[in-house]
Coordinates of C-alpha atoms in Angstrom, one line a residue:
M1 CA 28.4 -8.7 -27.2
P2 CA 27.3 -5.4 -28.8
N3 CA 28.9 -2.2 -27.6
D4 CA 26.7 0.2 -25.6
P5 CA 25.5 3.0 -27.8
Q6 CA 27.1 6.3 -27.0
L7 CA 24.6 9.0 -26.3
R8 CA 25.1 12.6 -27.0
P9 CA 25.6 14.7 -23.8
L10 CA 22.1 16.1 -23.5
P11 CA 20.3 12.7 -24.0
R12 CA 22.8 11.1 -21.6
L13 CA 22.0 13.7 -19.0
I14 CA 18.2 13.3 -19.5
F15 CA 18.6 9.5 -19.3
A16 CA 20.8 9.7 -16.2
S17 CA 18.2 12.0 -14.5
R18 CA 16.2 8.8 -13.7
W19 CA 18.6 8.3 -10.9
L20 CA 17.1 11.3 -9.1
Q21 CA 14.3 9.0 -8.1
L22 CA 16.6 6.8 -6.1
P23 CA 16.4 9.0 -2.9
L24 CA 12.6 8.7 -3.2
Y25 CA 12.7 4.9 -3.2
L26 CA 15.2 5.0 -0.3
G27 CA 12.8 7.3 1.6
L28 CA 10.0 4.8 1.0
I29 CA 12.2 2.1 2.4
L30 CA 12.5 4.2 5.6
A31 CA 8.7 4.7 5.6
Q32 CA 8.4 0.9 5.4
A33 CA 10.6 0.6 8.5
V34 CA 8.3 3.0 10.3
Y35 CA 5.3 0.8 9.4
V36 CA 7.1 -2.3 10.7
F37 CA 7.7 -0.5 14.0
Q38 CA 4.1 0.6 14.1
F39 CA 2.9 -3.0 13.5
W40 CA 5.0 -4.5 16.2
T41 CA 4.1 -1.7 18.7
E42 CA 0.3 -2.4 18.1
L43 CA 0.8 -6.1 18.2
V44 CA 2.7 -6.0 21.6
H45 CA -0.1 -3.7 23.0
L46 CA -2.7 -6.2 21.8
I47 CA -1.0 -9.2 23.4
E48 CA -0.5 -7.2 26.6
A49 CA -4.2 -6.2 26.6
A50 CA -5.2 -9.8 26.0
F51 CA -3.4 -10.7 29.2
G52 CA -5.2 -8.0 31.2
D53 CA -2.8 -5.0 31.0
Q54 CA -5.2 -2.1 31.5
H55 CA -2.7 0.5 30.3
A56 CA -2.1 -1.4 27.0
L57 CA -5.9 -1.6 26.5
E58 CA -6.2 2.2 27.0
I59 CA -3.6 2.8 24.4
L60 CA -5.4 0.5 21.9
V61 CA -8.8 2.1 22.6
K62 CA -7.3 5.5 22.1
S63 CA -5.4 4.5 18.9
I64 CA -8.5 3.1 17.2
G65 CA -10.8 5.9 18.3
Y66 CA -13.2 3.7 20.1
K67 CA -15.6 5.6 22.4
G68 CA -17.8 2.9 23.9
E69 CA -18.5 2.1 27.5
A70 CA -15.6 1.9 30.0
L71 CA -13.7 -1.2 29.3
G72 CA -12.2 -3.5 32.0
K73 CA -10.9 -6.0 29.4
L74 CA -10.4 -6.6 25.7
N75 CA -13.7 -7.2 24.0
E76 CA -14.4 -8.6 20.5
T77 CA -15.0 -5.2 18.9
I78 CA -11.7 -3.8 20.1
L79 CA -9.9 -7.0 19.1
M80 CA -11.5 -6.8 15.6
L81 CA -10.6 -3.1 15.1
V82 CA -7.0 -3.6 16.2
V83 CA -6.6 -6.7 14.0
L84 CA -8.1 -4.8 11.0
G85 CA -5.6 -2.0 11.8
L86 CA -2.8 -4.6 11.7
I87 CA -4.1 -5.9 8.4
D88 CA -4.2 -2.3 7.1
V89 CA -0.5 -1.8 8.0
V90 CA 0.4 -5.0 6.2
M91 CA -1.6 -3.9 3.1
I92 CA 0.0 -0.5 3.0
S93 CA 3.4 -2.2 3.5
N94 CA 2.6 -4.4 0.5
L95 CA 1.7 -1.3 -1.5
L96 CA 5.0 0.3 -0.5
I97 CA 6.9 -2.8 -1.8
M98 CA 5.0 -2.7 -5.1
V99 CA 5.9 1.0 -5.5
I100 CA 9.6 0.6 -4.4
V101 CA 10.4 -2.6 -6.3
G102 CA 8.1 -2.1 -9.3
G103 CA 8.9 1.6 -9.6
Y104 CA 12.6 1.1 -9.4
E105 CA 12.5 -1.7 -11.9
T106 CA 10.3 0.2 -14.3
F107 CA 11.7 3.7 -14.1
V108 CA 15.2 3.6 -12.8
S109 CA 17.2 0.4 -13.5
R110 CA 16.8 -3.4 -14.0
M111 CA 17.3 -5.4 -10.8
D112 CA 18.4 -8.5 -12.8
L113 CA 16.4 -10.8 -10.5
D114 CA 15.6 -13.4 -13.3
G115 CA 16.1 -16.8 -11.9
H116 CA 16.3 -15.6 -8.3
P117 CA 14.1 -17.9 -6.1
D118 CA 12.6 -14.9 -4.2
Q119 CA 11.7 -12.8 -7.3
P120 CA 8.1 -11.7 -7.0
E121 CA 5.8 -13.4 -9.6
W122 CA 4.4 -10.0 -10.7
L123 CA 7.8 -8.5 -11.3
S124 CA 8.6 -10.6 -14.4
H125 CA 5.9 -8.7 -16.4
V126 CA 5.8 -5.4 -14.7
N127 CA 5.5 -2.2 -16.6
A128 CA 3.9 1.2 -15.8
S129 CA 0.4 -0.1 -16.9
V130 CA 0.6 -3.3 -14.8
L131 CA 1.9 -1.3 -11.8
K132 CA -1.1 1.2 -12.1
V133 CA -3.6 -1.6 -12.0
K134 CA -1.8 -3.4 -9.1
L135 CA -1.6 -0.1 -7.1
A136 CA -5.3 0.7 -7.8
T137 CA -6.3 -2.8 -6.6
A138 CA -4.1 -2.4 -3.4
I139 CA -5.7 1.0 -2.7
I140 CA -9.2 -0.5 -3.0
G141 CA -8.1 -3.2 -0.5
I142 CA -6.8 -0.6 1.9
S143 CA -10.0 1.5 1.5
S144 CA -12.1 -1.6 2.1
I145 CA -10.3 -2.2 5.4
H146 CA -10.8 1.4 6.5
L147 CA -14.5 1.3 5.5
L148 CA -15.0 -2.0 7.5
K149 CA -13.3 -0.4 10.5
T150 CA -15.5 2.6 10.3
F151 CA -18.7 0.4 10.0
I152 CA -17.7 -1.7 12.9
N153 CA -17.2 1.4 15.0
A154 CA -20.1 3.3 13.3
D155 CA -21.5 4.6 16.6
N156 CA -18.5 6.8 17.0
Y157 CA -18.8 8.5 13.6
K158 CA -21.2 11.1 12.3
E159 CA -23.5 10.0 9.5
Q160 CA -21.9 12.5 7.1
T161 CA -18.4 10.8 7.8
L162 CA -19.9 7.4 7.0
M163 CA -21.5 8.7 3.8
W164 CA -18.3 10.4 2.6
Q165 CA -16.1 7.4 3.3
T166 CA -18.5 5.2 1.3
I167 CA -18.5 7.7 -1.6
I168 CA -14.7 7.9 -1.6
H169 CA -14.5 4.1 -1.6
V170 CA -16.9 3.8 -4.5
A171 CA -14.8 6.5 -6.3
F172 CA -11.7 4.3 -5.8
L173 CA -13.6 1.3 -7.2
L174 CA -14.8 3.2 -10.3
S175 CA -11.3 4.6 -10.8
A176 CA -9.7 1.2 -10.7
M177 CA -12.3 -0.2 -13.1
A178 CA -11.6 2.7 -15.5
I179 CA -7.9 2.1 -15.3
A180 CA -8.3 -1.6 -15.9
Y181 CA -10.7 -1.0 -18.8
T182 CA -8.4 1.6 -20.4
D183 CA -5.4 -0.9 -20.1
K184 CA -7.6 -3.6 -21.7
L185 CA -8.4 -1.2 -24.6
L186 CA -4.8 -0.3 -25.0
A187 CA -3.7 -3.9 -25.0
S188 CA -6.4 -4.8 -27.6
A189 CA -5.2 -1.9 -29.8
D190 CA -1.5 -3.1 -29.5
H191 CA -2.5 -6.7 -30.4
G192 CA -4.5 -5.4 -33.4
K193 CA -1.4 -3.7 -34.8
H194 CA 0.6 -6.9 -34.8

């Protein structure tokens, strides 16, 4: 087994500075815990509202910004908006996992998960480029959910808000396509060198 190369003091310090990112990833893990709590709180309110709890229904209606007629019970629109909100939380949570695991593996230290039965499939070939594309794709998914929620509840939004949310979503799509195209060009250039 070859010896680890000894770095000079300044390169050693610069290389060790990658560990300054560790508190950031630990903070994202705490944010993930908040999302889990948020998910279960919304789910409990949804179940209570489904069984006729008026207070839980009022909390749900307020949380999704629904301003329709006075509700006596859970209707399909409210149900759909709450479920889309739950899906949104899950997608943001998935995004957090990609950033935490992929970012730590790419920028801080190897996790040595090779052969582990729970190793994410994408982690075996993760690098900064792959992570960018995966994050862009996840952001498009989250934006799509937000846009769908807005369109379902369109009566409660100004036309200008609907227009800007659509424009922002299209900007996300174009950005993701540009990132993917750039990565494809870079990969082609790398293959051309070999």
